[in-house]
């Protein structure tokens, strides 16, 4: 049985957990917001199921609850932010706010973050820009978990990219996708369900193709060489730009990479400095309507635009609560017990 | 039989053709350079085979040989360039030079081009940035030729994206790829060879899947919804940003789109303002070596990095000349006759 929890209770609970774990209350609040935002939109792989992993990472010295985030370099349009292994949402929100301020002045803000940790769903940050009538762009690089096209070992990260733009009547369009065929979260889900994964999603640890999600160890890029090359360029534009390589650390660095390290770019583009913002947003609506009105391919009832599916899930979950599978509830109960706080009440139980 | 022509003769010939067709000599030279650059790198679909198409487009009023290119809006980091339907390479090189100048000052230059025409291979422009120790980024939107995921009609363009970064001993990495599974050029090649195309590349004009390249009318995105959504966001970041929608023009505009119109973004990022440029380039080399040293998947002898295959073709073609199929030679001969100039001599003939 899974339970549903009210999103506000879940967010307050998550913030309390991270405050007790050592974060400043406002940072704990930011972390909780980003996790629950993902749950609300159905991106459960980036939601509160991460709580125990983050607590372990604090204990092991990977994530820094009291990081000293600082701007190391800066121009009118760019910044280099040293994250000091802060919780990803704390440093990434900080960085996107800088990008937005710079874009307000000079049309674009481009911020590279060194030494963040897991950032959650990247759409949260690009939506920050869209909510301020800007276009948002973000991408990430982590240590290897994906085989480059032609290899049978991990050499790239399945780096996600997110782009968001505001609509008028239509909700903002928000693209948020990994460069692998399927994200690791979908493989975890197949393990939980006991179903095989399609051929082409993953390799086992020896580099052999597998359809057994329990053996899946190395992700595969979508579109063959195309997403493989895109992921490679994201490392070049993020990690290498801040001299913190994550894909080839042993070749030039003696120090091992601290577990959980990520580098990232967040950017904002000020639409109003290029064109009339209201007209822009009307064009987004017209574009969405135009695409959705096209004749459907066999097997399709409708054409979805980026973020539309997640918007629908969000509407439902705002009303009915966020469904949490038994494993996640057990983990949250354990965290609650550790810090002596109550688990939020279940709205109701239901079959998964 | 195909013939091989020396690249310099072919470039001088192409420049002469476009000068006679009404371009300023320096603009004709730019156009010829970008076309022959593509041929040298094996991207023949974006090479001199385009000459007759461009001549027709001048005749029909699509491409403007004497465009008044102008910067309409500008900040320290951004610009909006009105292309006045100039030849793509003329306006795009102009725009990338602006991006590079701005990046030199404030770390990034982000330029949106309205009303360019066919720009050729986008890697040419991102390589301009890489040659100046910057990262280059470019993408494009055109009127629809690709079905959005779930549709059986064209609603998106198979918008290409290019990213380039400089190496040290290694040549710059240059990604240049369309968002369709295969570019239209590959379908034309299948027609010429009389071979079928794989399932999943294209639909016929009625939206039915086809493996007959002669019936292929609508391209399909790679990775299903992923590249479909990416292409959509490129329209939002280029065309809509300059109020010149190409995917839904009839909905908000009465005027039909002038044939051959494209909008585009070119950007440069100044690596040296973020990190030590020499160290950066060493990391690129190390990353390339690291990836190429990974164990190979079955059926692969080596792992190629972005631009590597094209670099090899270029080396061969610089030495042996550029191979041109009979159809292209006939078209160039016709153009030569129109303007009363001689076709460059063939170095030799060979089986295709």
XYZ file of C-alpha atoms in Angstrom:
704
model
C 0.000 0.000 0.000
C 1.199 3.512 -0.748
C 0.089 6.505 1.284
C -0.676 10.035 0.184
C 0.651 12.990 2.114
C -0.351 16.616 1.857
C 2.450 18.506 0.069
C 2.654 21.279 2.649
C 3.017 18.870 5.562
C 5.610 16.879 3.628
C 7.559 20.035 2.810
C 7.488 21.297 6.403
C 8.601 17.856 7.602
C 11.452 17.723 5.079
C 12.615 21.220 6.033
C 12.567 20.229 9.712
C 14.641 17.100 8.999
C 17.318 19.101 7.206
C 17.334 21.824 9.865
C 17.944 19.148 12.485
C 20.645 17.709 10.253
C 22.534 20.979 10.453
C 21.350 23.237 7.619
C 20.318 26.815 8.275
C 16.493 26.911 8.461
C 16.191 28.923 5.231
C 18.502 26.486 3.418
C 16.566 23.513 4.744
C 13.418 25.215 3.460
C 14.953 25.645 -0.010
C 16.009 21.994 -0.132
C 12.540 20.865 0.970
C 10.871 23.092 -1.632
C 12.918 21.682 -4.498
C 12.338 18.062 -3.454
C 8.591 18.460 -2.953
C 8.329 20.471 -6.204
C 9.657 17.381 -7.997
C 7.202 15.099 -6.186
C 4.298 17.396 -7.019
C 5.230 17.171 -10.699
C 5.563 13.389 -10.635
C 9.366 13.395 -10.814
C 9.527 11.129 -7.768
C 13.090 10.035 -8.523
C 14.148 13.577 -7.562
C 11.746 13.998 -4.650
C 11.762 13.130 -0.941
C 13.015 9.599 -1.636
C 16.427 11.329 -1.696
C 16.204 12.324 2.005
C 18.064 9.281 3.427
C 20.756 9.539 0.723
C 21.383 13.189 1.591
C 21.516 12.427 5.320
C 24.103 9.717 4.630
C 26.058 12.149 2.459
C 26.210 14.664 5.306
C 27.393 11.924 7.672
C 30.104 10.871 5.212
C 31.275 14.405 4.531
C 30.020 14.563 0.940
C 27.375 17.251 1.363
C 28.206 20.310 3.431
C 25.268 21.590 5.512
C 27.071 24.839 6.335
C 28.815 25.545 3.063
C 30.463 28.877 2.371
C 29.056 29.650 -1.030
C 30.947 32.462 -2.756
C 31.214 34.278 -6.062
C 34.812 33.743 -7.143
C 34.792 35.628 -10.426
C 32.299 37.962 -11.974
C 31.607 40.160 -14.999
C 28.474 42.113 -15.908
C 27.086 38.954 -17.559
C 28.836 35.976 -15.962
C 29.813 34.548 -12.596
C 31.750 31.610 -11.236
C 30.154 30.368 -8.030
C 32.102 28.053 -5.707
C 29.517 25.846 -4.027
C 31.738 24.391 -1.282
C 29.718 21.140 -1.623
C 26.545 22.874 -0.492
C 23.196 21.209 -0.869
C 22.457 21.578 -4.585
C 19.231 23.592 -4.297
C 20.865 26.100 -1.953
C 23.738 26.944 -4.281
C 21.771 26.542 -7.521
C 18.977 28.888 -6.432
C 21.660 31.372 -5.341
C 23.345 31.058 -8.739
C 20.117 31.351 -10.749
C 19.200 34.500 -8.824
C 22.559 35.961 -9.868
C 21.881 34.936 -13.482
C 18.453 36.603 -13.353
C 19.893 39.838 -11.888
C 22.566 40.004 -14.559
C 20.042 39.238 -17.314
C 17.889 42.096 -16.010
C 20.818 44.441 -16.617
C 22.631 43.125 -19.697
C 20.205 40.672 -21.314
C 21.850 37.428 -20.234
C 23.327 35.989 -17.062
C 25.530 32.894 -17.371
C 26.706 31.332 -14.121
C 28.965 28.299 -13.761
C 28.788 26.473 -10.437
C 31.777 24.496 -9.136
C 31.343 21.858 -6.417
C 27.621 21.695 -5.980
C 26.022 18.425 -4.847
C 22.797 16.826 -6.111
C 20.631 19.629 -7.454
C 17.290 17.841 -7.687
C 15.056 18.464 -10.714
C 16.748 21.111 -12.891
C 13.378 22.374 -14.128
C 12.911 24.097 -10.765
C 15.685 26.581 -11.572
C 14.805 27.245 -15.211
C 11.225 27.854 -14.039
C 12.576 30.526 -11.665
C 13.626 32.404 -14.803
C 10.366 31.706 -16.652
C 8.390 33.018 -13.660
C 10.265 36.316 -14.086
C 9.492 36.501 -17.816
C 12.914 35.217 -18.805
C 14.123 32.104 -20.579
C 15.998 29.730 -18.298
C 18.720 27.263 -19.268
C 20.556 24.769 -17.063
C 22.732 21.700 -17.430
C 24.848 19.535 -15.184
C 27.815 17.216 -15.152
C 28.567 14.470 -12.581
C 31.061 11.613 -12.458
C 30.562 8.910 -15.126
C 27.471 6.684 -15.186
C 26.851 6.440 -18.967
C 28.779 4.711 -21.756
C 29.958 6.989 -24.567
C 28.690 5.812 -27.964
C 30.951 2.921 -28.958
C 32.175 2.118 -25.437
C 31.151 -0.600 -23.015
C 32.234 1.265 -19.885
C 31.041 4.457 -18.205
C 32.862 7.561 -19.415
C 30.165 10.228 -19.471
C 27.424 11.390 -17.143
C 23.822 11.224 -18.361
C 23.871 14.999 -17.934
C 20.412 16.531 -17.864
C 19.481 19.753 -19.620
C 16.537 21.997 -18.809
C 15.136 24.948 -20.777
C 12.034 26.918 -19.745
C 10.145 29.823 -21.310
C 6.987 31.632 -20.144
C 3.573 31.353 -21.808
C 0.556 33.632 -21.597
C -2.559 31.547 -20.913
C -0.467 28.432 -21.303
C 1.806 27.367 -18.444
C 5.538 27.861 -19.066
C 7.112 25.314 -21.369
C 9.747 23.416 -19.411
C 12.032 20.843 -20.951
C 13.931 18.744 -18.405
C 15.598 15.637 -19.741
C 18.625 13.443 -19.258
C 20.953 12.532 -22.126
C 20.439 8.826 -21.406
C 17.592 6.831 -22.980
C 16.139 6.408 -19.492
C 17.108 7.967 -16.168
C 18.351 5.781 -13.304
C 15.054 6.477 -11.518
C 13.143 4.522 -14.174
C 15.450 1.574 -13.642
C 14.865 1.724 -9.868
C 11.146 1.734 -10.582
C 11.483 -1.424 -12.723
C 13.339 -3.104 -9.824
C 10.505 -2.173 -7.450
C 7.909 -3.478 -9.897
C 9.884 -6.603 -10.779
C 9.633 -5.924 -14.527
C 12.431 -6.117 -17.138
C 13.782 -2.985 -18.806
C 13.815 -2.571 -22.610
C 16.919 -3.509 -24.591
C 19.029 -0.406 -25.178
C 18.562 1.237 -21.786
C 21.592 -0.081 -19.940
C 24.669 -2.301 -19.710
C 25.700 -4.480 -16.765
C 28.936 -3.792 -14.867
C 30.925 -5.795 -17.413
C 29.554 -3.722 -20.286
C 27.125 -6.337 -21.604
C 23.599 -5.267 -22.612
C 21.017 -6.279 -20.033
C 17.258 -6.190 -19.619
C 17.466 -7.065 -15.905
C 17.125 -3.792 -13.998
C 18.977 -5.318 -11.004
C 22.042 -5.826 -13.194
C 21.840 -2.431 -14.935
C 25.004 -0.522 -13.998
C 25.820 1.729 -16.961
C 23.286 3.905 -18.774
C 23.189 4.299 -22.562
C 22.819 7.646 -24.401
C 19.692 8.341 -26.466
C 20.078 8.771 -30.204
C 23.430 6.937 -30.243
C 26.324 9.339 -30.822
C 24.080 12.408 -30.665
C 23.231 12.553 -26.957
C 26.620 10.989 -26.209
C 28.371 13.966 -27.809
C 25.964 16.418 -26.174
C 26.767 15.018 -22.709
C 30.484 15.338 -23.479
C 30.067 19.007 -24.408
C 28.199 19.669 -21.141
C 31.321 18.562 -19.222
C 33.393 20.903 -21.397
C 31.065 23.851 -20.703
C 30.641 23.201 -16.973
C 33.340 21.171 -15.176
C 36.295 22.103 -17.380
C 35.247 25.760 -17.370
C 35.821 25.782 -13.593
C 38.853 23.465 -13.618
C 37.038 20.671 -11.804
C 36.970 17.748 -14.264
C 34.640 14.927 -13.289
C 35.007 12.586 -16.249
C 38.797 12.228 -16.370
C 39.866 13.215 -12.865
C 42.635 10.662 -12.453
C 44.495 11.786 -15.534
C 45.388 15.280 -14.383
C 44.431 15.308 -10.711
C 45.832 13.274 -7.872
C 42.949 14.054 -5.524
C 39.900 11.808 -5.797
C 36.609 13.568 -6.506
C 34.595 14.062 -3.306
C 31.495 11.829 -3.510
C 28.394 13.551 -4.857
C 30.243 16.398 -6.573
C 28.557 18.069 -9.546
C 29.312 21.115 -11.677
C 26.606 23.002 -13.481
C 25.634 25.966 -15.625
C 22.512 28.055 -15.001
C 21.579 30.918 -17.280
C 18.763 33.408 -17.771
C 17.918 35.400 -20.907
C 15.876 38.565 -20.596
C 13.190 38.221 -23.261
C 12.004 41.805 -22.803
C 15.371 43.182 -23.912
C 14.901 41.439 -27.287
C 11.181 41.732 -27.979
C 7.863 42.687 -26.438
C 7.286 40.193 -23.628
C 3.499 40.074 -23.948
C 3.719 39.337 -27.671
C 6.328 36.684 -26.909
C 4.011 34.936 -24.493
C 1.126 35.079 -26.980
C 3.390 33.424 -29.543
C 4.158 30.648 -27.058
C 0.417 30.043 -26.664
C -0.085 30.052 -30.439
C 2.825 27.679 -30.949
C 1.445 25.276 -28.348
C -2.030 25.411 -29.892
C -0.591 24.917 -33.371
C 1.404 21.851 -32.347
C -1.409 20.299 -30.356
C -3.744 20.728 -33.327
C -1.591 18.681 -35.703
C -2.915 15.313 -36.940
C -1.901 12.565 -34.507
C 0.358 9.625 -35.291
C -1.104 6.144 -34.902
C -1.350 5.260 -31.229
C -1.392 8.869 -30.001
C -4.452 10.691 -28.662
C -2.692 13.986 -28.206
C 0.580 15.813 -28.631
C 2.185 16.941 -25.381
C 4.445 19.988 -25.068
C 7.371 20.167 -22.609
C 6.143 20.194 -19.012
C 2.497 19.559 -19.855
C 2.361 16.045 -18.443
C 4.020 17.237 -15.224
C 1.572 20.164 -14.975
C -1.319 17.701 -14.969
C 0.264 15.500 -12.330
C 0.873 18.608 -10.252
C -2.751 19.657 -10.404
C -3.815 16.234 -9.199
C -1.241 16.034 -6.435
C -1.976 19.526 -5.137
C -5.543 18.342 -4.651
C -5.090 14.718 -3.595
C -1.662 14.714 -1.981
C 1.643 13.155 -2.981
C 1.652 9.335 -3.218
C 4.614 7.709 -1.494
C 5.487 4.022 -1.888
C 6.028 1.907 1.261
C 9.845 1.982 0.926
C 9.928 5.766 0.887
C 7.578 5.993 3.867
C 9.782 3.572 5.836
C 12.844 5.670 5.049
C 11.143 8.892 6.070
C 9.923 7.246 9.301
C 13.496 6.238 10.083
C 14.724 9.799 9.488
C 11.895 11.142 11.667
C 12.860 8.751 14.475
C 16.523 9.799 14.231
C 15.618 13.411 14.894
C 12.668 12.711 17.205
C 10.011 14.393 15.093
C 6.655 13.032 13.931
C 6.038 11.781 10.409
C 3.319 13.799 8.628
C -0.071 12.068 8.776
C -1.167 10.012 5.787
C -4.195 11.490 3.994
C -5.162 7.957 3.061
C -3.725 4.654 1.957
C -4.230 3.197 -1.491
C -3.036 0.454 -3.808
C 0.086 1.569 -5.701
C 32.165 8.860 -62.282
C 32.842 11.558 -59.714
C 35.623 14.080 -60.116
C 37.897 15.608 -57.507
C 38.582 19.332 -57.480
C 41.227 21.208 -55.558
C 39.539 23.054 -52.663
C 41.173 26.384 -53.431
C 40.072 26.358 -57.072
C 36.577 25.319 -56.048
C 36.411 28.095 -53.463
C 37.659 30.759 -55.893
C 35.143 29.522 -58.482
C 32.274 29.616 -55.971
C 33.204 33.114 -54.852
C 33.305 34.252 -58.485
C 29.855 32.780 -59.145
C 28.329 34.633 -56.201
C 30.105 37.876 -57.085
C 28.624 37.638 -60.573
C 25.248 36.883 -58.979
C 25.348 40.238 -57.223
C 27.079 39.782 -53.852
C 29.878 42.092 -52.783
C 33.191 40.302 -53.462
C 33.988 39.930 -49.752
C 30.523 38.490 -49.067
C 30.852 36.095 -52.000
C 34.192 35.037 -50.522
C 32.584 34.362 -47.113
C 29.809 32.289 -48.688
C 32.337 30.281 -50.718
C 34.502 29.678 -47.648
C 31.620 28.292 -45.593
C 30.414 25.997 -48.392
C 33.871 24.619 -49.190
C 34.626 24.253 -45.453
C 31.662 21.873 -45.279
C 32.849 19.951 -48.355
C 36.352 19.642 -46.932
C 34.898 18.114 -43.769
C 32.691 15.666 -45.682
C 29.446 17.527 -44.939
C 28.620 17.558 -48.657
C 24.928 18.233 -48.031
C 25.987 21.722 -46.894
C 28.660 22.254 -49.540
C 28.768 23.530 -53.119
C 25.805 21.352 -54.117
C 23.793 24.268 -52.670
C 25.042 26.718 -55.356
C 22.134 26.249 -57.815
C 19.578 26.448 -54.988
C 21.050 29.746 -53.781
C 21.095 31.164 -57.320
C 17.425 30.247 -57.715
C 16.671 31.838 -54.347
C 18.260 35.106 -55.479
C 16.227 34.993 -58.683
C 13.011 34.407 -56.706
C 13.716 37.124 -54.171
C 14.310 34.779 -51.235
C 17.993 35.506 -50.627
C 19.157 39.100 -50.709
C 22.609 39.548 -52.289
C 22.846 43.158 -51.082
C 21.239 42.874 -47.664
C 21.445 45.695 -45.171
C 22.510 43.797 -42.092
C 22.094 45.855 -38.927
C 22.293 45.580 -35.161
C 18.799 46.499 -33.959
C 19.280 46.149 -30.215
C 22.347 45.721 -28.102
C 23.603 45.373 -24.535
C 27.101 44.689 -23.234
C 26.436 40.947 -23.640
C 23.685 40.569 -26.227
C 22.622 41.755 -29.667
C 19.689 41.374 -31.999
C 20.902 41.321 -35.610
C 18.425 41.866 -38.444
C 19.742 39.871 -41.385
C 17.532 41.367 -44.110
C 17.527 37.910 -45.774
C 21.268 38.073 -46.337
C 23.215 35.019 -47.372
C 23.472 33.022 -44.133
C 27.259 32.928 -43.843
C 27.513 36.700 -44.337
C 25.163 37.574 -41.501
C 26.140 34.665 -39.247
C 29.871 35.415 -39.411
C 29.008 39.063 -38.684
C 26.914 37.981 -35.687
C 29.498 35.543 -34.322
C 32.166 38.252 -34.515
C 29.905 40.445 -32.379
C 29.418 37.564 -29.918
C 33.188 37.048 -29.714
C 33.843 40.778 -29.113
C 31.253 40.901 -26.349
C 32.585 37.705 -24.782
C 36.060 39.258 -24.770
C 34.669 42.081 -22.621
C 32.007 40.527 -20.383
C 32.590 36.762 -20.628
C 29.686 35.877 -22.928
C 28.203 37.229 -26.142
C 24.704 36.024 -27.082
C 23.399 37.172 -30.466
C 19.997 36.380 -31.950
C 19.717 36.694 -35.742
C 16.375 37.489 -37.368
C 15.812 36.798 -41.074
C 18.939 35.020 -42.114
C 18.807 32.511 -44.969
C 20.534 29.118 -45.179
C 23.590 29.294 -42.951
C 25.466 26.213 -44.163
C 27.224 24.005 -41.621
C 26.830 25.603 -38.181
C 30.135 24.150 -36.998
C 31.913 26.812 -39.064
C 30.703 29.541 -36.706
C 31.243 27.735 -33.402
C 34.762 26.930 -34.634
C 35.337 30.675 -35.103
C 34.927 30.935 -31.317
C 37.073 27.863 -30.593
C 39.859 29.282 -32.778
C 39.880 32.322 -30.477
C 40.064 30.166 -27.322
C 36.366 30.521 -26.615
C 33.487 28.060 -26.487
C 31.039 28.514 -29.357
C 27.336 27.679 -29.346
C 24.834 27.986 -32.203
C 21.373 26.771 -33.113
C 18.815 27.460 -35.792
C 15.105 27.369 -36.545
C 13.482 27.127 -40.002
C 9.925 26.478 -41.158
C 8.584 22.987 -40.344
C 10.071 19.828 -41.877
C 9.880 17.431 -38.883
C 6.957 15.794 -37.090
C 6.697 16.557 -33.381
C 6.647 13.381 -31.275
C 3.113 12.019 -31.536
C 2.200 13.857 -34.762
C 2.052 12.654 -38.348
C 2.554 16.087 -39.902
C 5.438 18.552 -39.898
C 5.299 21.038 -37.035
C 8.926 21.504 -36.038
C 12.191 22.092 -37.842
C 14.977 19.525 -37.439
C 16.925 22.413 -35.894
C 20.645 21.759 -35.695
C 22.812 22.655 -32.711
C 26.564 23.128 -32.716
C 28.964 23.490 -29.769
C 32.741 23.815 -30.127
C 35.597 24.087 -27.613
C 39.360 24.341 -28.167
C 41.865 21.569 -27.424
C 45.609 21.735 -26.903
C 47.305 19.030 -29.007
C 43.883 17.721 -29.948
C 41.861 19.582 -32.552
C 38.834 21.507 -31.216
C 35.857 19.358 -30.302
C 32.960 20.369 -32.526
C 29.479 18.959 -32.172
C 27.176 19.747 -35.109
C 23.992 17.739 -35.280
C 20.380 17.984 -36.350
C 17.509 17.094 -34.024
C 16.163 14.602 -36.579
C 17.325 10.971 -36.663
C 18.863 11.682 -40.076
C 19.341 14.929 -41.969
C 17.591 15.490 -45.318
C 21.019 15.195 -46.988
C 21.236 11.529 -45.999
C 17.861 10.889 -47.586
C 18.993 12.593 -50.805
C 22.047 10.350 -50.758
C 19.835 7.249 -50.473
C 17.848 8.462 -53.492
C 21.068 8.878 -55.476
C 22.238 5.407 -54.431
C 18.833 3.783 -54.966
C 18.833 2.260 -51.467
C 15.983 2.218 -48.927
C 16.177 4.266 -45.727
C 15.788 2.673 -42.270
C 12.385 2.585 -40.590
C 12.085 5.531 -38.216
C 13.834 8.153 -40.332
C 10.874 9.712 -42.133
C 7.165 9.844 -42.976
C 5.631 10.324 -46.428
C 3.541 13.399 -47.218
C 0.448 11.726 -45.744
C 2.210 11.038 -42.462
C 2.747 7.322 -43.020
C 6.125 5.753 -42.151
C 8.188 5.028 -45.252
C 11.481 3.378 -46.134
C 11.415 4.742 -49.693
C 13.649 7.825 -49.718
C 11.777 9.210 -52.759
C 8.576 9.312 -50.676
C 10.214 10.706 -47.535
C 8.644 14.125 -46.896
C 8.665 14.625 -43.114
C 11.645 13.941 -40.859
C 11.372 12.265 -37.458
C 13.109 13.480 -34.259
C 15.791 11.343 -32.615
C 15.117 9.939 -29.169
C 11.332 10.357 -29.558
C 10.024 13.203 -27.412
C 13.498 14.283 -26.334
C 14.853 15.825 -29.551
C 11.287 16.828 -30.458
C 11.089 18.997 -27.341
C 14.628 20.298 -27.857
C 13.754 21.479 -31.376
C 10.652 23.211 -30.006
C 12.723 25.084 -27.424
C 15.133 26.251 -30.149
C 12.223 28.025 -31.869
C 11.322 29.625 -28.532
C 14.907 30.844 -27.979
C 15.489 32.057 -31.549
C 12.443 32.915 -33.683
C 10.081 33.964 -30.900
C 12.831 35.989 -29.223
C 12.924 38.202 -32.345
C 9.171 38.102 -33.007
C 9.561 36.157 -36.244
C 7.761 32.837 -35.652
C 8.445 30.181 -38.247
C 6.495 27.241 -36.860
C 3.076 28.877 -36.366
C 3.249 31.911 -38.658
C -0.332 31.814 -39.898
C -1.816 31.973 -36.425
C -0.623 35.424 -35.478
C 0.781 36.825 -38.699
C -0.996 37.551 -41.931
C 2.185 37.766 -43.985
C 3.529 34.491 -45.351
C 7.120 33.674 -44.388
C 9.551 34.602 -47.164
C 11.001 31.362 -48.591
C 14.305 30.316 -47.072
C 13.924 32.365 -43.877
C 15.769 31.173 -40.768
C 16.360 32.606 -37.301
C 19.339 31.634 -35.230
C 21.357 32.121 -32.056
C 25.155 32.311 -32.011
C 27.069 32.696 -28.756
C 30.642 32.750 -27.516
C 31.901 32.129 -23.968
C 35.286 33.459 -22.945
C 36.985 30.509 -21.252
C 39.885 32.633 -20.026
C 37.558 34.743 -17.868
C 36.559 31.598 -15.957
C 39.755 29.556 -15.793
C 43.304 29.311 -17.124
C 42.936 28.690 -20.842
C 46.052 26.532 -21.212
C 44.926 24.248 -18.389
C 41.477 24.093 -19.982
C 42.912 22.913 -23.259
C 45.041 20.305 -21.506
C 41.903 18.997 -19.823
C 40.223 18.711 -23.218
C 43.143 16.589 -24.425
C 43.004 14.432 -21.290
C 39.249 14.001 -21.612
C 39.597 12.941 -25.249
C 42.374 10.479 -24.397
C 40.375 9.125 -21.474
C 37.284 8.500 -23.578
C 39.184 6.991 -26.498
C 40.931 4.617 -24.102
C 37.698 3.085 -22.775
C 36.908 -0.560 -23.624
C 35.030 -0.744 -26.936
C 31.488 -2.032 -27.401
C 31.020 -5.015 -29.718
C 31.351 -3.899 -33.316
C 33.402 -0.783 -32.534
C 37.120 -0.394 -33.226
C 37.362 3.029 -31.695
C 35.459 5.757 -29.908
C 35.173 9.003 -31.866
C 34.857 12.428 -30.255
C 32.823 15.283 -31.797
C 34.420 16.492 -35.041
C 37.058 13.769 -35.195
C 35.605 11.952 -38.193
C 35.288 15.261 -40.069
C 38.889 16.189 -39.189
C 40.086 13.002 -40.873
C 38.012 13.596 -43.986
C 39.386 17.136 -44.095
C 42.972 15.948 -43.989
C 42.325 13.606 -46.898
C 40.449 16.175 -48.954
C 43.036 18.900 -48.408
C 45.540 16.500 -49.963
C 43.466 14.735 -52.618
C 40.798 17.291 -53.480
C 37.056 17.374 -52.900
C 35.057 14.595 -54.604
C 31.971 15.844 -56.459
C 29.288 13.521 -57.835
C 28.234 13.901 -61.514
C 25.001 15.729 -60.618
C 26.844 18.387 -58.658
C 29.406 18.849 -61.439
C 26.603 19.275 -63.991
C 24.949 21.898 -61.797
C 28.191 23.799 -61.289
C 28.881 23.643 -65.065
C 25.451 25.162 -65.693
C 26.142 27.963 -63.199
C 29.541 28.561 -64.800
C 27.935 28.798 -68.257
C 25.334 31.274 -66.977
C 28.033 33.671 -65.858
C 30.519 32.831 -68.629
C 33.301 31.601 -66.377
C 35.296 28.360 -66.584
C 34.644 25.391 -64.318
C 37.695 24.507 -62.188
C 39.731 21.669 -63.700
C 39.160 18.165 -62.347
C 42.193 16.749 -60.550
C 41.060 13.309 -61.667
C 37.990 11.173 -62.157
C 37.157 8.158 -60.031
C 34.401 5.689 -59.267
C 32.002 7.097 -56.653
